[in-house]
mmCIF file of C-alpha atoms in Angstrom:
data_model
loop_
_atom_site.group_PDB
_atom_site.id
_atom_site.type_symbol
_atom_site.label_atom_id
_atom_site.label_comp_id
_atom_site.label_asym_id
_atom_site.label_seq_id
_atom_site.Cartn_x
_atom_site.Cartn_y
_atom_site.Cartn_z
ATOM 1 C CA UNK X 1 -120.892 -137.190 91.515
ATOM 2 C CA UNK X 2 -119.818 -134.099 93.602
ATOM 3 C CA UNK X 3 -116.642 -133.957 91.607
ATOM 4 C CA UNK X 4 -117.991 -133.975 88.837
ATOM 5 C CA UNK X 5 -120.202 -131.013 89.675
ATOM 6 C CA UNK X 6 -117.091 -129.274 91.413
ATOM 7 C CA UNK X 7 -114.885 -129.660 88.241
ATOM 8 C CA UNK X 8 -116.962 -128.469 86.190
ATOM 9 C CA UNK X 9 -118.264 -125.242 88.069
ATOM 10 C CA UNK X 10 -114.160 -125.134 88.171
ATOM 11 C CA UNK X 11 -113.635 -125.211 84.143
ATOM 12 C CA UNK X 12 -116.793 -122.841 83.839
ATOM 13 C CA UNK X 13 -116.340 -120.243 86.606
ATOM 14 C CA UNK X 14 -113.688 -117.949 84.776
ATOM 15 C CA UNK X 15 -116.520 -117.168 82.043
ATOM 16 C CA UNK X 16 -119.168 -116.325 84.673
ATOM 17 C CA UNK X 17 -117.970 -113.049 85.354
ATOM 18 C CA UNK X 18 -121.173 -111.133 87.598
ATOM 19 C CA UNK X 19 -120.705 -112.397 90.269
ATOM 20 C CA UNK X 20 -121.920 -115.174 92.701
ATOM 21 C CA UNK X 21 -126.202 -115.814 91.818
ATOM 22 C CA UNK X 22 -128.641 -117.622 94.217
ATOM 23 C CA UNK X 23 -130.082 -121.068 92.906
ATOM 24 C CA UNK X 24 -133.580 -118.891 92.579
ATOM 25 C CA UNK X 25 -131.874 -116.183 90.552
ATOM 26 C CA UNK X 26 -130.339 -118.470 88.146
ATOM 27 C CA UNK X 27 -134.335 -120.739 87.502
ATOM 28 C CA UNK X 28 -135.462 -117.211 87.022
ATOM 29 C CA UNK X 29 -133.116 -116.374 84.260
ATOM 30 C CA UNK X 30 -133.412 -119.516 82.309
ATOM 31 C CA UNK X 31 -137.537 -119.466 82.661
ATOM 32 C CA UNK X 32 -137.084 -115.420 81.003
ATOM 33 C CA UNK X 33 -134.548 -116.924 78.788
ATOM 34 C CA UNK X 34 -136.930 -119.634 77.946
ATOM 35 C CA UNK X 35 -139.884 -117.670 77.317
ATOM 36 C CA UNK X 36 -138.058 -115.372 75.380
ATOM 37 C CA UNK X 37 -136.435 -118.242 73.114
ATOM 38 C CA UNK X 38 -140.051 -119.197 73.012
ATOM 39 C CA UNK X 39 -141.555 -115.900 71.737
ATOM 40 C CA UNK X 40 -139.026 -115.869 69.237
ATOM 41 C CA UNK X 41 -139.360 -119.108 67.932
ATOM 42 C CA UNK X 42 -143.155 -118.459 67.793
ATOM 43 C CA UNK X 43 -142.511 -115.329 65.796
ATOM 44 C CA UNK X 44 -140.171 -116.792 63.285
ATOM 45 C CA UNK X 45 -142.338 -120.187 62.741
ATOM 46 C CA UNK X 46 -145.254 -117.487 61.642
ATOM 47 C CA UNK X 47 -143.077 -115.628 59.152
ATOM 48 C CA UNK X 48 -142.261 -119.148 57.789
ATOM 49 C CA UNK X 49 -145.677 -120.290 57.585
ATOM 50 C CA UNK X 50 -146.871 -116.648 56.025
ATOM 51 C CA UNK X 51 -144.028 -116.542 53.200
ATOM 52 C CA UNK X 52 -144.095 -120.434 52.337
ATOM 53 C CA UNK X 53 -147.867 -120.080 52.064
ATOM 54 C CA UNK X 54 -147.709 -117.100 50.041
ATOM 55 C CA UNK X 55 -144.717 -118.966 47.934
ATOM 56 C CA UNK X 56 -146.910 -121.587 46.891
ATOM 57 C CA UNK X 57 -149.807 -119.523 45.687
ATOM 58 C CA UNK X 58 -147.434 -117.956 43.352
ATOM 59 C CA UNK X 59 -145.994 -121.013 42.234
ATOM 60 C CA UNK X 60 -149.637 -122.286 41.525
ATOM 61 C CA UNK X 61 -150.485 -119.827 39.322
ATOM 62 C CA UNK X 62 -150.029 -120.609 35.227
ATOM 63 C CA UNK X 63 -147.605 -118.882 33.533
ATOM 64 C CA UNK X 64 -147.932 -116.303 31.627
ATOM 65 C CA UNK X 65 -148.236 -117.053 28.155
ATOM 66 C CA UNK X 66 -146.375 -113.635 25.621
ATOM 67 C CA UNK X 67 -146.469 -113.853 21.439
ATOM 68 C CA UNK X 68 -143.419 -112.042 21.156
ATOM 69 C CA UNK X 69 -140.269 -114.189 22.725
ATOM 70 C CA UNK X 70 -137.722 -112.784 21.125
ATOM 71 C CA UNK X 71 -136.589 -110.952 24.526
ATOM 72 C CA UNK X 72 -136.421 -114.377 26.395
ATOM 73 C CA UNK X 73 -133.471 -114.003 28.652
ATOM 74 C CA UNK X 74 -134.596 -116.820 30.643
ATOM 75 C CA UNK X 75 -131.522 -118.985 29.905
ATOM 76 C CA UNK X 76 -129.150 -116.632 30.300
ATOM 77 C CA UNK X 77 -130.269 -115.555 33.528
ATOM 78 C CA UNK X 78 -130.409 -118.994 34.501
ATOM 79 C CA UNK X 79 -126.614 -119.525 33.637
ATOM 80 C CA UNK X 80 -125.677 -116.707 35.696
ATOM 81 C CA UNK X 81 -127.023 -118.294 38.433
ATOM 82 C CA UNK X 82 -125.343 -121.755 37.770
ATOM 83 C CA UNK X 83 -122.131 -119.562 37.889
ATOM 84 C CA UNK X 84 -123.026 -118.044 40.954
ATOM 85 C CA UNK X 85 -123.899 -121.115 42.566
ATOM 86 C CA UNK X 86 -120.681 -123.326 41.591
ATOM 87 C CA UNK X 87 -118.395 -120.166 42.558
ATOM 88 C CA UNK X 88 -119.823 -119.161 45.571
ATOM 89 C CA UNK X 89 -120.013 -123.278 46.565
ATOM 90 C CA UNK X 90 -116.239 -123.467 45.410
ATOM 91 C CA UNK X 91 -115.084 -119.933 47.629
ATOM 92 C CA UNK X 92 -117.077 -121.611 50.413
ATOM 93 C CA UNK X 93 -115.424 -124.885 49.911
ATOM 94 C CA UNK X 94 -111.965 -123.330 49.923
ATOM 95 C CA UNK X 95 -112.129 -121.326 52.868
ATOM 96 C CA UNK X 96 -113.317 -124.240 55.068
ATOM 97 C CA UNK X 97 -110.626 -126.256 53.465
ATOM 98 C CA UNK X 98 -107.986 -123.884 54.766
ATOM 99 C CA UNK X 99 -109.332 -123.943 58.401
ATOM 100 C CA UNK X 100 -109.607 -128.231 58.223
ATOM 101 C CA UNK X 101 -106.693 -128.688 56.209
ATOM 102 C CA UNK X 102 -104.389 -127.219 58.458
ATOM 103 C CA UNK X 103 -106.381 -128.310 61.674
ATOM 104 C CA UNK X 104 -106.062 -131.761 60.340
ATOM 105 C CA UNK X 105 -102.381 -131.453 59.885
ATOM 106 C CA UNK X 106 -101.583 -130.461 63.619
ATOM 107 C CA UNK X 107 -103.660 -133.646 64.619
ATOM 108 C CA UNK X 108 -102.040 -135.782 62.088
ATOM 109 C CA UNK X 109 -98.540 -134.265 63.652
ATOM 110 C CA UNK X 110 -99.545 -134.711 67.187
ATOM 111 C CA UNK X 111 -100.882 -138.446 66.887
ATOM 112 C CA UNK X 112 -100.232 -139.931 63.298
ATOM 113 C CA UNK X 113 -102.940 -142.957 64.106
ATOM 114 C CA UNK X 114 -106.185 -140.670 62.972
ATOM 115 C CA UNK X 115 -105.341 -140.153 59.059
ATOM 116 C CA UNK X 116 -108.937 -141.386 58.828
ATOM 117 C CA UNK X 117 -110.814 -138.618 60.693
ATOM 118 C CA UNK X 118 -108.368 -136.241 59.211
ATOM 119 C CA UNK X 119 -108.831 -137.331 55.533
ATOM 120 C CA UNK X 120 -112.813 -137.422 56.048
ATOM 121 C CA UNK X 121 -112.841 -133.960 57.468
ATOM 122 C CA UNK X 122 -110.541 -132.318 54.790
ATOM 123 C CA UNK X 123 -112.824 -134.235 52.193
ATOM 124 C CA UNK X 124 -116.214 -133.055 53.488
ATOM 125 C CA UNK X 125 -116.068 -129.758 52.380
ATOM 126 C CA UNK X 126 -114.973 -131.377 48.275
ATOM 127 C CA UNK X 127 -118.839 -132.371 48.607
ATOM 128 C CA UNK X 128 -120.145 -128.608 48.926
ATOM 129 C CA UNK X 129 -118.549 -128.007 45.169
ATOM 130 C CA UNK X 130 -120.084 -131.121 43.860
ATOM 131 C CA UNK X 131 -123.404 -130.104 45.129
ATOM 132 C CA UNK X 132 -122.626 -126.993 43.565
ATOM 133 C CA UNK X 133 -121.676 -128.612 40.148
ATOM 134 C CA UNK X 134 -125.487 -130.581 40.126
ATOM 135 C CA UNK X 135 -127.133 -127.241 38.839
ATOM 136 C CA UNK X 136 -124.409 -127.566 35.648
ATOM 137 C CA UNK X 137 -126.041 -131.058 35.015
ATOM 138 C CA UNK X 138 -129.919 -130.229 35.837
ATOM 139 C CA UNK X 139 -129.890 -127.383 33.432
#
């Protein structure tokens, strides 16, 4: 067990750069570390709360009924944002692609045997577009 603990103060001691810290020093930092993580989480869980209460009270509310349609851009708008959301999904989709595709090829050339991890991996990403296409189909 003290091996293990030596080699791996060994792999991590280049990144701890200030110098050498008590035991005491070190509980300290992660119980401030910890309370701030806590504070923040606290504080973000509220804002939640606040704007997905506030969300459903508009939601709630009946919509507004007008005599005069003819400016309904409703559909149009709502097209857009199909657009948006299949393009953005498909720019997404190809720069992860590039990053696993060619990751997946240096594994492939170093051991030949994991084709399956590689071609899972370089298809994962094929399933953000087609979550991006569902809009096209809902609308």
């Amino acid at each position: 067990m003290a091996q293990v603990a030596l080699s791996s103060r060994w792999a991590v001691g280049p990144f701890m750069w200030r110098g050498n810290h008590s035991p005491t020093d070190k509980k300290m930092e992660v119980a401030k570390m910890n309370k701030n993580t806590l504070k923040i989480s606290l504080r973000t869980l509220i804002v939640l709360m606040v704007v997905s209460l506030v969300a459903q009270g508009v939601a709630a509310q009946d919509a507004a009924t007008t005599e005069d349609d003819s400016n309904d851009i409703t559909g149009d708008i709502g097209m857009i944002g199909v657009g948006l959301a299949l393009g953005l999904a498909a720019i997404g989709a190809g720069f992860s692609q590039a990053a696993i595709g060619s990751a997946a090829v240096g594994m492939l050339a170093e051991d030949g045997s994991k084709f399956g991890v590689a071609l899972i991996f370089t298809a994962l990403p094929e399933s953000i577009v087609i979550l991006g296409a569902l809009p096209l189909f809902l609308q």
